[in-house]
Short mmCIF file of C-alpha atoms in Angstrom, two decimals:
data_model
loop_
_atom_site.label_atom_id
_atom_site.label_comp_id
_atom_site.label_asym_id
_atom_site.label_seq_id
_atom_site.Cartn_x
_atom_site.Cartn_y
_atom_site.Cartn_z
CA MET A 1 118.32 152.58 96.24
CA GLN A 2 119.12 147.91 96.72
CA ASP A 3 119.45 145.88 93.45
CA THR A 4 116.38 143.46 93.39
CA HIS A 5 118.67 141.17 90.96
CA ARG A 6 121.75 140.40 93.49
CA ILE A 7 119.02 139.78 95.67
CA GLN A 8 117.42 137.28 93.87
CA GLU A 9 120.66 135.63 93.80
CA THR A 10 121.66 135.85 96.77
CA TYR A 11 118.84 133.97 98.38
CA PRO A 12 118.62 130.80 95.76
CA GLN A 13 115.29 128.22 95.54
CA GLU A 14 115.84 125.00 97.28
CA GLY A 15 113.24 122.17 98.30
CA ILE A 16 110.59 121.68 101.02
CA ASP A 17 111.52 122.45 104.90
CA SER A 18 111.48 118.64 106.20
CA LYS A 19 111.77 119.59 109.78
CA ALA A 20 109.19 123.12 109.25
CA TYR A 21 107.24 120.97 108.11
CA LEU A 22 107.28 118.47 110.92
CA LEU A 23 106.68 120.73 112.95
CA CYS A 24 103.96 121.63 111.69
CA PHE A 25 101.89 118.55 111.64
CA LEU A 26 102.81 118.10 115.40
CA ARG A 27 101.61 120.90 116.41
CA ARG A 28 97.89 120.52 114.25
CA ILE A 29 97.52 116.75 115.36
CA PRO A 30 95.33 117.65 118.19
CA TYR A 31 93.26 120.09 115.12
CA MET A 32 94.07 116.23 113.00
CA LEU A 33 92.67 114.66 116.66
CA LEU A 34 89.87 116.38 116.35
CA ILE A 35 88.58 116.65 112.43
CA GLY A 36 88.60 112.85 113.02
CA LEU A 37 86.79 113.16 115.43
CA THR A 38 84.26 115.06 113.42
CA GLY A 39 84.23 112.06 110.14
CA ALA A 40 84.17 109.43 113.43
CA ILE A 41 80.26 111.46 114.56
CA ILE A 42 79.57 111.28 110.86
CA GLY A 43 80.87 107.53 109.13
CA SER A 44 78.81 105.85 113.07
CA GLY A 45 76.27 108.31 111.95
CA LEU A 46 75.74 107.87 108.30
CA TYR A 47 75.85 104.42 108.96
CA LEU A 48 72.73 104.20 111.28
CA LEU A 49 70.83 106.18 109.56
CA ILE A 50 71.39 103.34 106.56
CA ALA A 51 71.18 100.95 109.30
CA ALA A 52 68.00 101.75 110.08
CA ILE A 53 66.38 102.05 106.29
CA ASN A 54 67.33 98.84 105.14
CA ASN A 55 66.35 97.23 108.54
CA ARG A 56 62.30 97.96 108.24
CA THR A 57 61.20 94.42 107.16
CA THR A 58 61.74 92.57 110.87
CA VAL A 59 63.37 89.45 110.32
CA TYR A 60 62.41 86.54 112.60
CA MET A 61 64.77 83.52 113.34
CA GLN A 62 64.65 79.57 115.29
CA GLU A 63 67.62 78.05 115.69
CA THR A 64 67.05 74.60 116.99
CA GLU A 65 70.41 71.86 118.05
CA TYR A 66 70.30 68.45 116.65
CA TYR A 67 72.37 65.36 118.16
CA ILE A 68 73.90 63.19 115.92
CA ASP A 69 74.65 59.21 117.20
CA PHE A 70 76.76 58.15 113.66
CA ALA A 71 76.88 54.18 113.66
CA PRO A 72 79.49 52.08 115.22
CA GLY A 73 82.53 51.35 112.95
CA ARG A 74 81.62 54.57 110.56
CA ILE A 75 84.79 56.87 111.35
CA ASP A 76 84.74 57.88 108.33
CA ALA A 77 81.31 59.35 108.80
CA LYS A 78 82.36 61.96 111.29
CA ASP A 79 84.83 63.49 108.72
CA TYR A 80 82.51 63.67 106.05
CA TYR A 81 79.68 65.72 107.76
CA ASN A 82 81.38 69.04 108.40
CA ALA A 83 79.67 72.42 109.67
CA PHE A 84 80.66 72.88 104.41
CA THR A 85 79.06 69.02 104.51
CA TRP A 86 75.78 69.89 105.99
CA ASN A 87 74.27 72.99 104.07
CA ASP A 88 75.61 71.17 101.16
CA VAL A 89 73.18 67.73 102.32
CA MET A 90 70.49 70.72 104.08
CA GLY A 91 70.35 71.69 100.65
CA THR A 92 69.76 68.36 98.38
CA ASN A 93 67.14 65.68 97.80
CA LEU A 94 67.72 63.86 100.55
CA ILE A 95 66.10 67.05 103.35
CA MET A 96 64.41 68.91 101.01
CA ASP A 97 62.22 66.00 99.50
CA THR A 98 61.23 64.66 102.97
CA MET A 99 60.42 68.67 104.05
CA MET A 100 58.48 70.32 100.94
CA ASP A 101 56.23 66.70 101.52
CA VAL A 102 55.15 68.30 105.30
CA LEU A 103 55.32 71.58 104.49
CA GLY A 104 53.00 71.43 101.24
CA ASP A 105 52.67 73.22 97.64
CA THR A 106 52.45 77.01 99.12
CA TYR A 107 56.43 76.68 99.31
CA SER A 108 58.76 76.60 96.61
CA ARG A 109 61.77 74.82 96.86
CA GLU A 110 64.72 77.59 96.62
CA SER A 111 62.86 79.53 98.79
CA VAL A 112 62.89 77.38 101.93
CA LYS A 113 66.99 75.96 100.80
CA GLU A 114 67.82 80.30 101.37
CA MET A 115 65.95 80.21 104.80
CA ILE A 116 68.31 77.54 105.97
CA THR A 117 72.38 77.31 107.28
CA ALA A 118 74.06 74.42 108.79
CA ASP A 119 76.71 75.22 111.88
CA ILE A 120 78.92 72.92 113.55
CA LEU A 121 80.56 74.26 115.86
CA SER A 122 82.42 72.20 117.62
CA ASP A 123 81.71 68.77 117.93
CA VAL A 124 80.01 66.73 114.93
CA ARG A 125 77.36 65.54 116.72
CA TYR A 126 76.09 68.73 117.47
CA LEU A 127 74.88 70.12 114.27
CA THR A 128 72.67 73.96 114.83
CA ILE A 129 69.95 74.94 111.61
CA THR A 130 68.93 78.35 111.23
CA VAL A 131 65.85 78.58 110.10
CA GLN A 132 65.56 82.23 108.97
CA GLY A 133 62.60 84.92 107.27
CA GLU A 134 60.41 87.09 107.36
CA ASP A 135 57.42 85.81 107.96
CA GLU A 136 57.80 84.59 111.49
CA LYS A 137 55.03 81.67 110.58
CA LYS A 138 56.88 80.20 107.66
CA VAL A 139 59.98 80.56 109.99
CA GLU A 140 57.69 77.94 112.21
CA ALA A 141 57.08 76.23 109.61
CA VAL A 142 60.38 75.03 107.36
CA SER A 143 61.72 74.90 110.83
CA SER A 144 59.75 71.81 111.77
CA ALA A 145 60.18 70.38 107.68
CA VAL A 146 63.38 69.83 108.73
CA GLN A 147 63.22 68.58 112.08
CA GLU A 148 61.04 65.95 110.33
CA ALA A 149 63.21 65.62 107.75
CA LEU A 150 66.87 64.77 110.13
CA THR A 151 64.92 63.00 112.57
CA ALA A 152 63.59 60.37 108.69
CA LEU A 153 67.56 60.58 108.00
CA GLY A 154 69.03 59.71 111.16
CA SER A 155 66.58 56.34 110.89
CA ARG A 156 66.42 56.09 107.14
CA GLU A 157 70.81 56.69 106.67
CA ASP A 158 73.13 53.66 107.97
CA LEU A 159 76.01 56.07 108.46
CA PHE A 160 73.31 57.06 111.71
CA ASP A 161 71.91 55.67 114.79
CA SER A 162 69.78 58.97 114.64
CA ILE A 163 69.15 62.35 114.89
CA THR A 164 67.55 63.45 117.83
CA LEU A 165 66.79 67.56 118.19
CA ILE A 166 68.18 68.33 121.87
CA GLU A 167 67.41 72.08 121.54
CA ASP A 168 64.74 74.35 120.18
CA ASN A 169 65.52 78.10 121.72
CA GLY A 170 61.63 79.35 119.34
CA VAL A 171 60.97 81.75 116.65
CA LYS A 172 62.28 85.11 118.05
CA PRO A 173 63.00 88.25 115.73
CA ALA A 174 66.55 87.77 114.36
CA PRO A 175 69.15 90.43 116.55
CA ARG A 176 70.47 92.84 113.43
CA PRO A 177 73.89 93.34 112.97
CA TYR A 178 75.04 96.96 113.94
CA PHE A 179 78.45 97.67 112.91
CA THR A 180 78.65 100.96 114.31
CA TRP A 181 82.16 101.37 115.68
CA ARG A 182 84.08 100.38 112.42
CA ALA A 183 81.63 103.07 110.67
CA ALA A 184 83.51 105.09 113.44
CA PHE A 185 87.13 104.14 112.52
CA LEU A 186 86.26 104.17 109.17
CA GLY A 187 85.02 107.94 109.89
CA PHE A 188 87.81 108.88 111.62
CA LEU A 189 90.61 107.50 109.48
CA ILE A 190 89.25 108.82 105.99
CA ALA A 191 88.83 111.98 107.58
CA VAL A 192 92.54 112.53 109.35
CA CYS A 193 93.46 111.07 105.81
CA ILE A 194 92.40 114.18 103.95
CA GLU A 195 93.25 116.55 106.74
CA ILE A 196 97.05 115.22 106.17
CA PHE A 197 96.36 115.74 102.94
CA ARG A 198 95.23 119.00 102.89
CA PHE A 199 97.80 120.36 105.11
CA SER A 200 100.20 118.60 102.81
CA ILE A 201 99.36 120.16 99.93
CA ARG A 202 99.55 123.16 102.04
CA PHE A 203 102.25 123.46 102.91
CA GLY A 204 104.60 122.54 99.74
CA ILE A 205 101.95 125.29 97.87
CA GLY A 206 104.00 127.12 100.33
CA ASP A 207 101.17 130.58 100.94
CA ILE A 208 102.09 130.87 105.36
CA PHE A 209 105.64 132.04 106.20
CA TYR A 210 107.19 129.73 109.77
CA THR A 211 111.24 130.86 109.38
CA LYS A 212 113.46 133.33 108.08
CA ARG A 213 114.35 131.47 105.25
CA GLN A 214 110.99 130.38 103.58
CA ILE A 215 110.37 134.95 103.57
CA ARG A 216 114.23 134.69 101.87
CA GLN A 217 113.17 131.96 99.95
CA ARG A 218 109.71 133.11 98.18
CA LEU A 219 110.55 136.61 98.25
CA ASN A 220 113.87 137.23 97.95
CA ILE A 221 114.71 139.79 100.18
CA PRO A 222 116.76 140.23 104.09
CA VAL A 223 114.88 139.05 107.09
CA LEU A 224 115.18 141.27 109.90
CA GLY A 225 114.23 139.21 112.67
CA LEU A 226 112.06 137.42 114.39
CA TRP A 227 108.82 138.77 117.03
CA TYR A 228 107.59 136.69 118.88
CA GLN A 229 104.03 136.52 120.04
CA LEU A 230 102.73 138.98 122.99
CA ASP A 231 103.81 138.23 126.84
CA ASN A 232 106.41 135.51 125.11
CA HIS A 233 109.29 138.44 123.71
CA HIS A 234 112.53 136.42 124.52
CA ASP A 235 116.27 135.78 122.24
CA GLY A 236 114.62 137.57 119.15
CA GLU A 237 113.98 140.94 120.40
CA GLU A 238 118.05 142.22 120.55
CA GLU A 239 118.36 140.91 116.73
CA LEU A 240 115.35 142.58 115.76
CA GLN A 241 116.34 146.07 117.28
CA THR A 242 119.63 146.02 115.90
CA SER A 243 118.50 145.32 112.72
CA LEU A 244 115.91 148.19 113.27
CA ALA A 245 118.44 150.80 114.56
CA VAL A 246 120.52 150.38 111.62
CA GLN A 247 117.66 151.95 109.68
CA SER A 248 117.10 154.78 112.23
CA VAL A 249 120.71 155.79 112.65
CA MET A 250 120.26 156.57 108.50
CA ASN A 251 118.34 159.84 109.78
CA GLN A 252 115.41 157.42 107.55
CA ASP A 253 111.99 156.92 107.48
CA VAL A 254 111.80 153.44 108.62
CA ILE A 255 107.72 152.07 107.75
CA PHE A 256 106.30 148.83 108.55
CA ALA A 257 104.01 147.82 106.01
CA ASP A 258 100.96 145.24 106.70
CA ILE A 259 100.46 141.99 103.54
CA ILE A 260 97.71 141.13 104.72
CA ASN A 261 94.23 141.78 106.22
CA GLY A 262 94.96 141.44 109.87
CA ASN A 263 96.71 145.32 111.81
CA TYR A 264 99.78 143.58 111.94
CA ALA A 265 101.65 146.04 111.77
CA GLU A 266 99.87 148.11 113.41
CA GLN A 267 100.48 145.89 116.83
CA PHE A 268 103.81 145.17 116.20
CA TYR A 269 104.68 149.04 116.60
CA GLU A 270 102.73 149.22 119.39
CA GLN A 271 104.54 146.63 120.46
CA TYR A 272 107.88 147.29 119.57
CA THR A 273 107.59 151.32 120.53
CA SER A 274 106.76 150.24 124.15
CA ILE A 275 110.07 148.39 124.63
CA PHE A 276 112.68 150.02 122.40
CA SER A 277 111.17 153.53 121.70
CA SER A 278 113.95 154.95 124.03
CA LYS A 279 116.56 153.16 121.88
CA GLU A 280 115.09 154.34 118.31
CA ASN A 281 116.43 158.10 117.10
CA GLY A 282 114.59 157.19 113.44
CA SER A 283 110.52 158.12 112.25
CA LEU A 284 108.83 154.77 112.38
CA GLN A 285 104.90 154.63 111.25
CA THR A 286 102.58 152.18 109.61
CA ILE A 287 100.56 151.79 107.11
CA SER A 288 98.02 149.38 106.18
CA TYR A 289 96.95 146.15 103.90
CA PRO A 290 95.71 147.11 100.99
CA ILE A 291 98.69 150.36 99.82
CA ILE A 292 96.28 151.43 97.10
CA ARG A 293 96.79 155.01 97.06
CA GLN A 294 99.54 156.52 95.38
CA GLU A 295 100.37 159.67 99.08
CA GLU A 296 100.76 155.99 100.37
CA TYR A 297 103.40 154.55 98.13
CA ASP A 298 105.27 158.54 97.43
CA LYS A 299 105.05 158.39 101.02
CA LEU A 300 107.06 154.40 101.05
CA GLU A 301 109.59 155.31 98.26
CA ASN A 302 110.94 157.99 100.62
CA ALA A 303 110.97 155.28 103.80
CA ASN A 304 112.56 152.92 104.72
CA VAL A 305 109.54 149.60 103.49
CA ILE A 306 109.63 146.30 106.41
CA LEU A 307 107.37 144.71 105.48
CA VAL A 308 105.36 142.78 108.93
CA ILE A 309 104.86 138.85 108.26
CA PRO A 310 102.36 137.11 110.38
CA PHE A 311 104.12 134.15 111.17
CA GLY A 312 101.73 130.89 110.41
CA VAL A 313 98.68 132.93 108.26
CA PRO A 314 98.06 132.53 104.86
CA CYS A 315 99.78 135.58 103.44
CA ALA A 316 102.67 134.43 100.83
CA ASN A 317 100.87 134.85 97.44
CA GLN A 318 100.05 138.61 98.90
CA ALA A 319 103.34 139.43 100.03
CA GLU A 320 104.95 138.43 96.57
CA ASP A 321 102.21 140.78 94.47
CA ILE A 322 103.27 143.42 97.08
CA VAL A 323 106.87 143.04 96.88
CA CYS A 324 106.62 143.42 92.84
CA GLU A 325 104.27 145.58 93.85
CA LEU A 326 106.68 148.02 95.42
CA GLN A 327 109.77 146.54 92.73
CA ARG A 328 107.74 148.34 90.39
CA ARG A 329 107.41 151.33 91.85
CA ASN A 330 111.28 150.95 93.29
CA CYS A 331 110.13 151.70 96.31
CA HIS A 332 112.71 150.65 99.16
CA ILE A 333 112.08 147.37 101.23
CA ALA A 334 114.65 146.78 103.59
CA GLY A 335 113.37 144.04 104.77
CA ALA A 336 110.63 142.13 106.28
CA VAL A 337 110.21 140.66 109.94
CA LEU A 338 108.25 137.42 110.95
CA THR A 339 105.87 139.03 113.80
CA ASN A 340 103.48 137.00 116.56
CA CYS A 341 105.80 134.37 116.26
CA ASN A 342 105.58 131.14 118.01
CA TYR A 343 108.74 130.72 121.20
CA LYS A 344 108.08 126.84 121.74
CA TRP A 345 108.35 126.41 118.04
CA VAL A 346 110.53 128.60 116.46
CA LYS A 347 112.37 127.17 119.57
CA ALA A 348 111.94 123.76 118.37
CA TYR A 349 113.09 124.55 115.01
CA TYR A 350 116.51 125.65 115.60
CA ASN A 351 116.80 123.36 118.56
CA LYS A 352 118.06 126.52 120.59
CA PHE A 353 117.66 129.38 118.27
CA SER A 354 119.50 131.61 120.73
CA THR A 355 123.31 130.43 118.74
CA GLU A 356 121.41 129.58 115.55
CA ARG A 357 119.69 132.93 114.38
CA GLY A 358 120.89 132.99 110.32
CA LYS A 359 118.24 130.34 109.92
#
């Protein structure tokens, strides 16, 4: 009977396998991109929904452009009247007094101020005034009042020769700013970050086996070899065949035991015997998860138990429980087989697998 305490000393615990993490991460990139695409669709959809709710009321705008003819010799005025200055000037008494006289008492000074935006796009001589509001007639009235106020300012102030309206685009619905692509990108980024975090936590917990080293570290049992996915058998067959042949030569039964649902032991048994049955002398059997009946444990106590562990499937916790239970019942655990392995992944992990079998 194998000394389990000795095995625990033989296979000490180590940290996270960074190489396995990187390979698993690269393998999941297509899935992460799909998750990101889903996040982008959800993000843009939510944004459009919120934008539609917030923009139920139509906003109207009227954009006008004025030419400012500065008085000769007043170069300082050109420096003073820039885009920021004009926004301030439009709210002062220089402009608002004239506008309120034109508009009358039905308009409040503060509401009129909020409707007006002044911009100097490039040349300080060209002033663009934008009036926005929810009432089309009010927008038109305020824009007309702005025209009278600016014309009066140009005639009244000695800094200017004149301020003249040169373009009027009329009243029209204001374009609604949609930033769907930004919402989509943000949704993509959030979804991918969440998936990376989830993957990292899951890998760090160590509930999935990818390498023989991980099995030895977590379960403290020897690993007899790897078995690749169907139609993908390569270098690992020879190693696995030799390990199992040793058990058979001992004239003892060999039982492949599942550690989770999925009939992995039966699938492995069928694939293995179809290739190596003529080279084996012992009795090979399988036992499915969960192992609950006493006769099943009786069968295990008289045989070499080989745990069949699927590659890349969450099962480490169940495997630990089964190993502890088998050891408690003094069953002989000959080792484990990592089955359904992805050949390309294993090849990348071991660089050239056939030269590094012991890892």
